[in-house]
Amino acid sequence: MMAQRRRIRLDQSELLCPKGCGFYGNTAWQGLCSKCWREENQRDKQKQIQDDWALAERLQREEEEAYASRHQKSQPQPAVAPFGKFEERKTKEKSSKVNSVTKFFTPSIKIPPKKDAPAAPLDAQSSPSSCSTASRPPSADTDRATREFIDFLKPLKYGRHIFKQCRAFTESMAYKRDMGVEDMSECVQDFYQSLSERLHTQFKGSTEYVEGIMDEVERYVTTRLYKEVFCPETSDDEKKDLAVQKRIRALHWVTIDMLGVPVDEDIPEASDSVVKAITDVIEIDSKRVPKDKLGCVTRCSKHIFNAIRISKKEAASADDFLPTLIYIVLKANPPRLQSNIQYITRFCNPSRLMTGEDGYYFTNLCCAVAFIEKLDGKSLNMTAEEFDRYMSGGQASPAGGGGPLASGSALGQVHQRLDLLTGLGQRQELVMERARQLESDLIDWTDEVEQKVQSVLDTLEAPGPSVVVAPPPPAASSAIDSDNVESEHLPPPLTPQVFAG
């Protein structure tokens, strides 16, 4: 029973949308997928509009009845006029807001160019209008994203049309900085949906073809709108970021065994995968495009599966993934975590979050953050009083169990490697000292050899008395045979004969 409580299990059905559509859900959308959330949200907004109209009509009717009862007059009441004007103004604001949103998705009616007039190149249309340039000067990232988007669209048949739609949309959104972030997200998602449907129907593009174009559209739109839509002042994303960071710091005492993480950081390969996973989850904040942020989440998840596989010597299961992901998030404490999650949720291409491995891993990351925010003593198999003592710092970190997060195996290996580097530094200094001594000895030996060679050369070149060597006496050559008496009786030497036959 205790082992079961320590295990953090999440059934795969809990990751899916409860509506049964088969897509992945999201905690930011109350567990629904983006498609079902938009349908529910639209129904709620329509119901709210109807309720507002009913309330306005009821208030106007009550005001008219009260005024009539007070004055007992049948002529039009002047006191009702201000309320009627207020209702009329409210209706105009709502209609103008709807028209401004739908304007993005309807093709503009323009006079077609003359046949003899050359078509303007795509590069000529890339420069924003003077009004837009004056209000929001483009940054280096924006210029690079625009050039890359143009280069991508040049080979496409309808590239110029797609670029005009995207540029008009981003320039229109730049003037709506005071709009709420949820309304901006709705506008962007509506633009994605409208353009995707147009590519499918009007341009007859395949699913892979449309998804490739939509990825580049997302990159262009989010790069240009990044400063306005990431952690805007109209949202509470920054407040949530600080709360999550404070919560993770307070949980520094949580051990790897408390979470049931099946990773052995004493194995160098597993430890390296853990470090890479931490690096990837921290790198999320350095990206601007939602697709790139999701790529960091996917790489982090694959490193987690690799660490589990190396530690267990078998294929990793989905039940082991979520506890390990929670452990990685606790160790990394990534910056602006909630802002990045909300940014991906609001402005990513919805099809990427609903299906595929990116959507699966992102859903697990949202579940991990939600678990950390609701973590209590029961989740870690301890009493509420003991959990409160650890959280308040009144009790030291629990001993054993692989060590706390602040002093785990990976951190111990870091200290060991630092000590090893210190020893290597001392050995390097000793080697350098001996090398310098050897260099000095070689210089002295070279000088000594040069001096000896020079002295020998000087001796040979110096003038001196000529020495006459007397030749040996003539008899010396025959002195060896002088005692050979029997040589006189030797036969004469043989004479060579010529063979005639």
Coordinates of C-alpha atoms in Angstrom, one line a residue:
M1 CA 0.0 0.0 0.0
M2 CA 2.8 2.4 0.9
A3 CA 4.7 1.6 -2.3
Q4 CA 1.5 2.2 -4.3
R5 CA 1.1 5.7 -2.7
R6 CA 4.7 6.6 -3.5
R7 CA 4.1 5.8 -7.2
I8 CA 2.8 8.7 -9.3
R9 CA 0.6 7.1 -11.9
L10 CA -1.3 8.8 -14.6
D11 CA -3.6 6.8 -16.8
Q12 CA -3.2 7.6 -20.5
S13 CA -7.0 8.2 -20.7
E14 CA -6.6 11.1 -18.3
L15 CA -4.4 12.9 -20.9
L16 CA -7.1 12.8 -23.5
C17 CA -10.0 15.2 -23.9
P18 CA -13.0 14.1 -21.7
K19 CA -15.3 14.8 -24.7
G20 CA -14.1 11.6 -26.3
C21 CA -12.7 13.3 -29.5
G22 CA -9.4 11.5 -29.2
F23 CA -7.2 14.6 -28.9
Y24 CA -5.0 15.5 -26.0
G25 CA -6.4 17.8 -23.4
N26 CA -4.8 20.7 -21.5
T27 CA -5.1 21.9 -17.9
A28 CA -5.3 25.4 -19.1
W29 CA -8.5 24.5 -21.0
Q30 CA -10.0 22.6 -18.1
G31 CA -8.8 19.3 -19.5
L32 CA -10.3 19.8 -22.9
C33 CA -8.6 19.9 -26.3
S34 CA -8.3 23.2 -28.1
K35 CA -11.2 22.2 -30.5
C36 CA -13.6 21.3 -27.7
W37 CA -12.5 24.3 -25.6
R38 CA -13.2 26.7 -28.4
E39 CA -16.7 25.2 -29.0
E40 CA -17.5 25.4 -25.3
N41 CA -16.0 28.9 -25.0
Q42 CA -18.1 30.1 -28.0
R43 CA -21.2 28.6 -26.5
D44 CA -20.5 30.3 -23.2
K45 CA -19.8 33.6 -24.8
Q46 CA -23.0 33.4 -26.9
K47 CA -24.9 32.6 -23.7
Q48 CA -23.3 35.5 -21.9
I49 CA -24.2 37.8 -24.8
Q50 CA -27.8 36.6 -24.6
D51 CA -27.9 37.1 -20.9
D52 CA -26.5 40.6 -21.2
W53 CA -29.2 41.5 -23.8
A54 CA -31.9 40.0 -21.5
L55 CA -30.6 41.9 -18.5
A56 CA -30.4 45.2 -20.6
E57 CA -34.0 44.7 -21.8
R58 CA -35.2 44.0 -18.2
L59 CA -33.5 47.0 -16.8
Q60 CA -34.8 49.2 -19.5
R61 CA -38.4 47.9 -19.0
E62 CA -38.2 48.4 -15.2
E63 CA -36.8 51.9 -15.7
E64 CA -39.7 52.8 -18.1
E65 CA -42.3 51.4 -15.7
A66 CA -40.8 53.2 -12.7
Y67 CA -40.7 56.5 -14.6
A68 CA -44.2 56.0 -15.9
S69 CA -45.6 55.3 -12.4
R70 CA -43.9 58.4 -11.0
H71 CA -45.0 60.9 -13.6
Q72 CA -48.2 59.2 -15.0
K73 CA -47.4 60.4 -18.5
S74 CA -47.7 58.5 -21.8
Q75 CA -45.3 60.6 -23.8
P76 CA -41.7 59.3 -24.3
Q77 CA -39.7 59.7 -21.2
P78 CA -36.6 61.7 -21.5
A79 CA -35.0 59.9 -18.6
V80 CA -35.0 56.7 -20.6
A81 CA -33.0 58.2 -23.4
P82 CA -29.6 58.0 -21.7
F83 CA -30.0 54.3 -21.0
G84 CA -31.1 53.8 -24.6
K85 CA -28.1 55.6 -25.8
F86 CA -25.9 53.5 -23.5
E87 CA -27.4 50.3 -24.9
E88 CA -27.0 51.5 -28.5
R89 CA -23.3 52.4 -27.8
K90 CA -22.7 49.0 -26.3
T91 CA -24.3 47.3 -29.3
K92 CA -22.1 49.3 -31.6
E93 CA -19.0 48.3 -29.7
K94 CA -19.9 44.7 -29.8
S95 CA -20.6 44.8 -33.5
S96 CA -17.4 46.7 -34.3
K97 CA -15.4 44.2 -32.3
V98 CA -16.9 41.3 -34.2
N99 CA -16.4 43.0 -37.5
S100 CA -12.8 43.8 -36.7
V101 CA -12.1 40.1 -35.9
T102 CA -13.9 38.8 -39.0
K103 CA -12.2 41.3 -41.2
F104 CA -9.0 39.4 -40.8
F105 CA -10.4 36.3 -42.4
T106 CA -12.3 37.7 -45.4
P107 CA -10.4 38.5 -48.6
S108 CA -10.2 42.1 -49.3
I109 CA -11.8 43.4 -52.6
K110 CA -9.3 45.2 -54.6
I111 CA -9.1 46.3 -58.2
P112 CA -7.1 43.7 -60.1
P113 CA -3.9 45.1 -61.8
K114 CA -3.8 45.7 -65.4
K115 CA -2.6 42.9 -67.6
D116 CA 0.2 44.9 -69.1
A117 CA 1.4 46.0 -65.6
P118 CA 4.1 43.7 -64.2
A119 CA 3.2 42.0 -60.9
A120 CA 5.0 43.3 -57.9
P121 CA 7.6 40.9 -56.6
L122 CA 7.2 39.2 -53.2
D123 CA 10.2 41.1 -51.9
A124 CA 8.6 44.5 -52.7
Q125 CA 5.6 43.6 -50.5
S126 CA 7.7 42.5 -47.6
S127 CA 8.3 46.0 -46.3
P128 CA 5.7 47.1 -43.8
S129 CA 3.8 50.3 -44.2
S130 CA 5.2 53.5 -43.0
C131 CA 2.6 53.8 -40.2
S132 CA 3.4 50.4 -38.9
T133 CA 7.2 51.0 -39.1
A134 CA 6.8 54.2 -37.2
S135 CA 4.7 52.7 -34.4
R136 CA 6.7 49.4 -34.1
P137 CA 10.2 49.4 -35.5
P138 CA 11.2 45.8 -36.6
S139 CA 13.9 44.0 -34.6
A140 CA 16.7 41.9 -36.0
D141 CA 14.7 38.7 -35.2
T142 CA 11.6 40.1 -36.9
D143 CA 13.6 41.0 -40.0
R144 CA 15.2 37.6 -40.2
A145 CA 11.9 35.9 -39.7
T146 CA 10.4 38.0 -42.5
R147 CA 13.2 37.1 -44.9
E148 CA 13.0 33.4 -44.1
F149 CA 9.2 33.5 -44.5
I150 CA 9.6 35.2 -47.9
D151 CA 12.2 32.7 -49.0
F152 CA 10.0 29.8 -48.0
L153 CA 6.9 31.2 -49.9
K154 CA 8.7 32.2 -53.1
P155 CA 8.5 28.7 -54.7
L156 CA 4.8 28.3 -53.8
K157 CA 2.1 29.1 -56.2
Y158 CA 0.0 31.1 -53.7
G159 CA 3.0 32.3 -51.7
R160 CA 2.3 36.0 -52.4
H161 CA -1.3 35.7 -51.2
I162 CA -0.4 33.9 -48.0
F163 CA 2.2 36.5 -47.2
K164 CA -0.2 39.4 -47.7
Q165 CA -2.7 37.8 -45.4
C166 CA -0.1 37.1 -42.7
R167 CA 1.4 40.6 -42.9
A168 CA -1.9 42.3 -42.8
F169 CA -2.9 40.2 -39.8
T170 CA 0.3 40.9 -37.8
E171 CA 0.1 44.6 -38.5
S172 CA -3.5 44.8 -37.4
M173 CA -2.6 42.9 -34.2
A174 CA 0.2 45.4 -33.5
Y175 CA -2.4 48.1 -32.9
K176 CA -4.3 46.0 -30.4
R177 CA -1.8 45.9 -27.6
D178 CA -4.4 46.9 -25.0
M179 CA -6.5 43.9 -25.9
G180 CA -6.6 41.1 -23.4
V181 CA -4.3 38.2 -24.0
E182 CA -7.1 35.7 -24.2
D183 CA -8.8 37.9 -26.9
M184 CA -5.5 38.1 -28.8
S185 CA -5.1 34.3 -28.5
E186 CA -8.6 33.9 -29.9
C187 CA -7.8 36.2 -32.8
V188 CA -4.6 34.2 -33.6
Q189 CA -6.3 30.9 -33.3
D190 CA -9.1 32.1 -35.6
F191 CA -6.5 33.2 -38.1
Y192 CA -4.8 29.8 -38.0
Q193 CA -8.0 28.0 -38.5
S194 CA -9.2 30.2 -41.3
L195 CA -5.9 30.0 -43.2
S196 CA -5.7 26.3 -42.7
E197 CA -9.2 25.8 -44.1
R198 CA -8.4 28.0 -47.0
L199 CA -5.2 26.0 -47.9
H200 CA -7.2 22.8 -47.7
T201 CA -10.2 24.0 -49.8
Q202 CA -9.1 26.8 -52.1
F203 CA -5.5 25.8 -52.7
K204 CA -6.2 22.0 -52.6
G205 CA -3.2 21.2 -50.4
S206 CA -2.5 17.9 -48.8
T207 CA -2.4 17.5 -45.0
E208 CA 1.4 17.4 -44.8
Y209 CA 1.7 20.3 -47.3
V210 CA -0.7 22.4 -45.2
E211 CA 1.0 21.6 -41.9
G212 CA 4.4 22.6 -43.3
I213 CA 3.0 25.9 -44.4
M214 CA 1.2 26.5 -41.1
D215 CA 4.5 25.8 -39.2
E216 CA 6.1 28.6 -41.1
V217 CA 3.1 30.9 -40.6
E218 CA 3.2 30.3 -36.9
R219 CA 7.0 31.1 -36.9
Y220 CA 6.4 34.4 -38.7
V221 CA 3.3 35.5 -36.7
T222 CA 4.6 34.6 -33.3
T223 CA 8.1 36.1 -33.9
R224 CA 6.5 39.4 -35.0
L225 CA 4.0 39.4 -32.1
Y226 CA 6.3 38.0 -29.4
K227 CA 6.9 41.1 -27.4
E228 CA 3.2 41.9 -27.3
V229 CA 1.8 38.4 -26.5
F230 CA 4.5 36.7 -24.3
C231 CA 3.8 37.4 -20.6
P232 CA 1.8 40.6 -21.4
E233 CA 1.1 43.2 -18.7
T234 CA -2.7 42.4 -19.0
S235 CA -2.2 38.9 -17.7
D236 CA -1.1 37.4 -14.4
D237 CA 1.6 35.1 -16.0
E238 CA 4.4 36.8 -14.1
K239 CA 2.7 36.3 -10.8
K240 CA 2.2 32.6 -11.6
D241 CA 5.9 32.3 -12.6
L242 CA 7.0 33.7 -9.2
A243 CA 4.6 31.4 -7.3
V244 CA 5.9 28.3 -9.2
Q245 CA 9.5 29.2 -8.6
K246 CA 8.9 29.8 -4.9
R247 CA 7.0 26.5 -4.7
I248 CA 9.9 24.5 -6.3
R249 CA 12.5 26.2 -4.1
A250 CA 10.4 25.2 -1.0
L251 CA 10.4 21.5 -2.3
H252 CA 14.2 21.3 -2.4
W253 CA 14.2 18.5 0.3
V254 CA 12.1 16.0 -1.9
T255 CA 14.1 12.9 -2.6
I256 CA 14.2 10.8 -5.7
D257 CA 12.8 7.8 -3.9
M258 CA 9.8 9.9 -2.6
L259 CA 8.7 10.4 -6.2
G260 CA 9.4 6.8 -7.2
V261 CA 11.8 7.8 -10.0
P262 CA 13.4 4.7 -11.5
V263 CA 16.7 6.4 -12.4
D264 CA 20.1 5.5 -11.1
E265 CA 22.2 8.6 -11.3
D266 CA 25.3 6.6 -10.2
I267 CA 25.4 5.3 -13.7
P268 CA 27.3 7.9 -15.8
E269 CA 25.2 7.4 -18.9
A270 CA 22.0 7.9 -17.0
S271 CA 23.4 10.9 -15.1
D272 CA 24.4 12.5 -18.4
S273 CA 20.8 12.0 -19.8
V274 CA 19.4 13.6 -16.7
V275 CA 21.7 16.6 -17.1
K276 CA 20.7 16.9 -20.8
A277 CA 17.0 16.8 -19.9
I278 CA 17.5 19.6 -17.3
T279 CA 19.3 21.6 -19.9
D280 CA 16.5 21.2 -22.5
V281 CA 13.8 22.1 -20.1
I282 CA 15.7 25.3 -19.1
E283 CA 16.3 26.1 -22.7
I284 CA 12.5 26.5 -23.4
D285 CA 12.6 30.1 -22.2
S286 CA 15.3 31.0 -24.8
K287 CA 13.1 30.2 -27.8
R288 CA 10.5 32.5 -29.3
V289 CA 8.5 30.2 -31.6
P290 CA 6.0 27.8 -29.9
K291 CA 7.2 25.0 -32.2
D292 CA 10.8 25.4 -31.0
K293 CA 9.7 25.5 -27.3
L294 CA 7.8 22.2 -27.9
G295 CA 11.0 20.8 -29.5
C296 CA 12.8 21.5 -26.2
V297 CA 10.1 19.6 -24.3
T298 CA 10.3 16.7 -26.7
R299 CA 14.1 16.4 -26.5
C300 CA 13.9 16.6 -22.7
S301 CA 11.3 13.8 -22.7
K302 CA 13.5 11.6 -24.9
H303 CA 16.5 12.1 -22.6
I304 CA 14.2 11.0 -19.7
F305 CA 13.2 7.8 -21.5
N306 CA 16.8 7.1 -22.2
A307 CA 17.9 7.6 -18.6
I308 CA 15.1 5.2 -17.5
R309 CA 16.0 2.6 -20.1
I310 CA 19.7 2.7 -19.0
S311 CA 18.8 2.4 -15.3
K312 CA 16.2 -0.3 -15.6
K313 CA 18.0 -2.2 -18.4
E314 CA 14.7 -2.5 -20.2
A315 CA 12.3 -0.3 -22.2
A316 CA 10.9 2.6 -20.3
S317 CA 7.1 2.7 -19.6
A318 CA 4.7 5.6 -19.6
D319 CA 4.2 5.1 -15.8
D320 CA 7.8 5.8 -15.1
F321 CA 7.9 8.9 -17.3
L322 CA 5.7 11.3 -15.3
P323 CA 7.5 10.9 -11.9
T324 CA 10.9 11.4 -13.7
L325 CA 9.6 14.5 -15.5
I326 CA 8.4 15.9 -12.1
Y327 CA 11.9 15.2 -10.7
I328 CA 13.5 17.0 -13.7
V329 CA 11.3 20.1 -13.3
L330 CA 12.1 20.2 -9.5
K331 CA 15.8 20.0 -10.2
A332 CA 15.8 22.5 -13.1
N333 CA 13.3 25.1 -11.7
P334 CA 13.1 26.5 -15.3
P335 CA 12.6 30.3 -15.6
R336 CA 9.2 31.7 -16.5
L337 CA 7.7 28.2 -16.7
Q338 CA 4.0 29.2 -16.5
S339 CA 4.5 32.0 -19.0
N340 CA 6.0 29.6 -21.5
I341 CA 3.3 27.0 -20.9
Q342 CA 0.6 29.7 -21.4
Y343 CA 2.3 31.1 -24.4
I344 CA 2.4 27.7 -26.1
T345 CA -1.2 27.0 -25.2
R346 CA -2.4 30.4 -26.5
F347 CA -0.4 30.8 -29.7
C348 CA 0.7 27.4 -30.9
N349 CA -0.8 25.8 -34.0
P350 CA -3.6 23.8 -32.3
S351 CA -3.1 20.7 -34.4
R352 CA 0.4 20.3 -32.9
L353 CA -1.0 20.3 -29.3
M354 CA -3.8 18.0 -30.1
T355 CA -1.9 15.1 -31.7
G356 CA 1.6 13.7 -32.1
E357 CA 4.5 13.3 -29.7
D358 CA 4.8 17.1 -29.1
G359 CA 1.2 17.2 -27.8
Y360 CA 1.7 14.1 -25.7
Y361 CA 4.9 15.4 -24.0
F362 CA 3.5 18.9 -23.5
T363 CA 0.4 17.5 -21.8
N364 CA 2.6 15.5 -19.5
L365 CA 4.6 18.7 -18.7
C366 CA 1.3 20.5 -17.8
C367 CA 0.4 17.6 -15.5
A368 CA 3.8 17.7 -13.9
V369 CA 3.4 21.4 -13.1
A370 CA -0.1 20.8 -11.8
F371 CA 1.2 18.0 -9.5
I372 CA 4.0 20.2 -8.1
E373 CA 1.5 23.0 -7.4
K374 CA -0.8 20.5 -5.5
L375 CA 1.9 18.4 -3.9
D376 CA 1.1 17.5 -0.3
G377 CA 2.2 15.0 2.4
K378 CA -0.1 12.3 1.2
S379 CA 1.6 12.3 -2.3
L380 CA 5.0 11.7 -0.6
N381 CA 3.7 9.1 1.9
M382 CA 4.1 11.3 5.0
T383 CA 1.8 13.0 7.5
A384 CA 0.6 16.6 7.0
E385 CA 2.6 17.8 10.0
E386 CA 5.8 16.3 8.8
F387 CA 5.2 17.8 5.4
D388 CA 4.6 21.2 6.9
R389 CA 7.9 21.0 8.9
Y390 CA 9.9 20.2 5.8
M391 CA 8.2 23.0 3.9
S392 CA 8.8 25.5 6.7
G393 CA 12.4 24.5 7.1
G394 CA 11.8 23.4 10.7
Q395 CA 13.2 19.9 10.0
A396 CA 16.3 18.9 8.1
S397 CA 16.1 17.1 4.8
P398 CA 15.4 13.4 5.2
A399 CA 18.4 11.2 5.2
G400 CA 18.9 8.3 2.8
G401 CA 16.7 7.6 -0.2
G402 CA 19.2 8.9 -2.7
G403 CA 19.7 12.2 -1.1
P404 CA 17.6 15.4 -1.5
L405 CA 17.3 17.3 -4.7
A406 CA 19.9 19.8 -3.6
S407 CA 22.5 17.1 -2.8
G408 CA 21.6 14.2 -5.1
S409 CA 23.9 11.8 -6.9
A410 CA 24.3 14.1 -9.8
L411 CA 25.4 17.0 -7.6
G412 CA 27.8 14.7 -5.8
Q413 CA 29.3 13.7 -9.1
V414 CA 29.7 17.3 -9.9
H415 CA 31.7 17.9 -6.7
Q416 CA 33.8 14.8 -7.4
R417 CA 34.6 16.1 -10.8
L418 CA 35.5 19.5 -9.4
D419 CA 37.9 17.8 -7.0
L420 CA 39.3 15.8 -9.9
L421 CA 39.8 19.0 -11.9
T422 CA 41.6 20.6 -8.9
G423 CA 44.0 17.7 -8.7
L424 CA 44.5 17.8 -12.5
G425 CA 45.4 21.5 -12.2
Q426 CA 48.1 20.8 -9.6
R427 CA 49.5 18.0 -11.8
Q428 CA 49.5 20.3 -14.8
E429 CA 51.5 22.9 -12.9
L430 CA 54.0 20.3 -11.9
V431 CA 54.3 19.1 -15.5
M432 CA 54.8 22.6 -16.7
E433 CA 57.5 23.2 -14.1
R434 CA 59.4 20.1 -15.2
A435 CA 58.9 21.1 -18.8
R436 CA 60.5 24.5 -18.2
Q437 CA 63.4 22.8 -16.4
L438 CA 63.9 20.4 -19.3
E439 CA 63.9 23.3 -21.7
S440 CA 66.5 25.1 -19.6
D441 CA 68.7 21.9 -19.6
L442 CA 68.4 21.5 -23.3
I443 CA 69.5 25.1 -23.9
D444 CA 72.5 24.6 -21.6
W445 CA 73.5 21.3 -23.3
T446 CA 73.2 23.0 -26.7
D447 CA 75.4 25.8 -25.7
E448 CA 78.0 23.4 -24.3
V449 CA 78.1 21.3 -27.5
E450 CA 78.5 24.4 -29.6
Q451 CA 81.4 25.5 -27.5
K452 CA 83.2 22.1 -27.8
V453 CA 82.6 22.0 -31.5
Q454 CA 84.0 25.5 -31.9
S455 CA 87.0 24.8 -29.8
V456 CA 87.9 21.7 -32.0
L457 CA 87.4 23.7 -35.2
D458 CA 89.7 26.5 -33.8
T459 CA 92.3 23.9 -33.1
L460 CA 92.2 22.4 -36.5
E461 CA 92.4 25.7 -38.3
A462 CA 95.4 27.0 -36.2
P463 CA 98.8 27.1 -38.1
G464 CA 101.7 24.9 -36.8
P465 CA 105.1 23.3 -37.9
S466 CA 105.1 20.9 -40.8
V467 CA 105.6 17.3 -39.9
V468 CA 107.5 15.0 -42.4
V469 CA 106.7 11.4 -42.0
A470 CA 109.7 9.1 -43.1
P471 CA 108.7 6.2 -45.3
P472 CA 109.4 2.7 -43.8
P473 CA 112.5 0.9 -44.8
P474 CA 112.3 -1.3 -48.0
A475 CA 113.1 -4.5 -46.1
A476 CA 110.2 -4.1 -43.8
S477 CA 107.8 -5.4 -46.4
S478 CA 109.7 -8.7 -46.8
A479 CA 110.6 -9.1 -43.2
I480 CA 107.7 -11.4 -42.7
D481 CA 109.0 -14.0 -45.3
S482 CA 112.6 -13.7 -44.3
D483 CA 112.5 -16.8 -42.1
N484 CA 110.7 -18.9 -44.6
V485 CA 113.4 -21.1 -45.8
E486 CA 111.2 -23.7 -47.5
S487 CA 109.9 -21.3 -50.0
E488 CA 112.7 -22.0 -52.4
H489 CA 111.5 -25.6 -52.9
L490 CA 108.0 -24.5 -53.9
P491 CA 106.9 -25.5 -57.4
P492 CA 106.6 -22.8 -60.1
P493 CA 103.2 -21.2 -60.6
L494 CA 100.8 -22.8 -63.0
T495 CA 100.6 -21.3 -66.5
P496 CA 97.1 -21.1 -68.0
Q497 CA 96.7 -23.3 -71.1
V498 CA 94.4 -22.6 -74.0
F499 CA 92.0 -25.4 -74.7
A500 CA 92.1 -26.3 -78.4
G501 CA 89.3 -28.8 -78.7

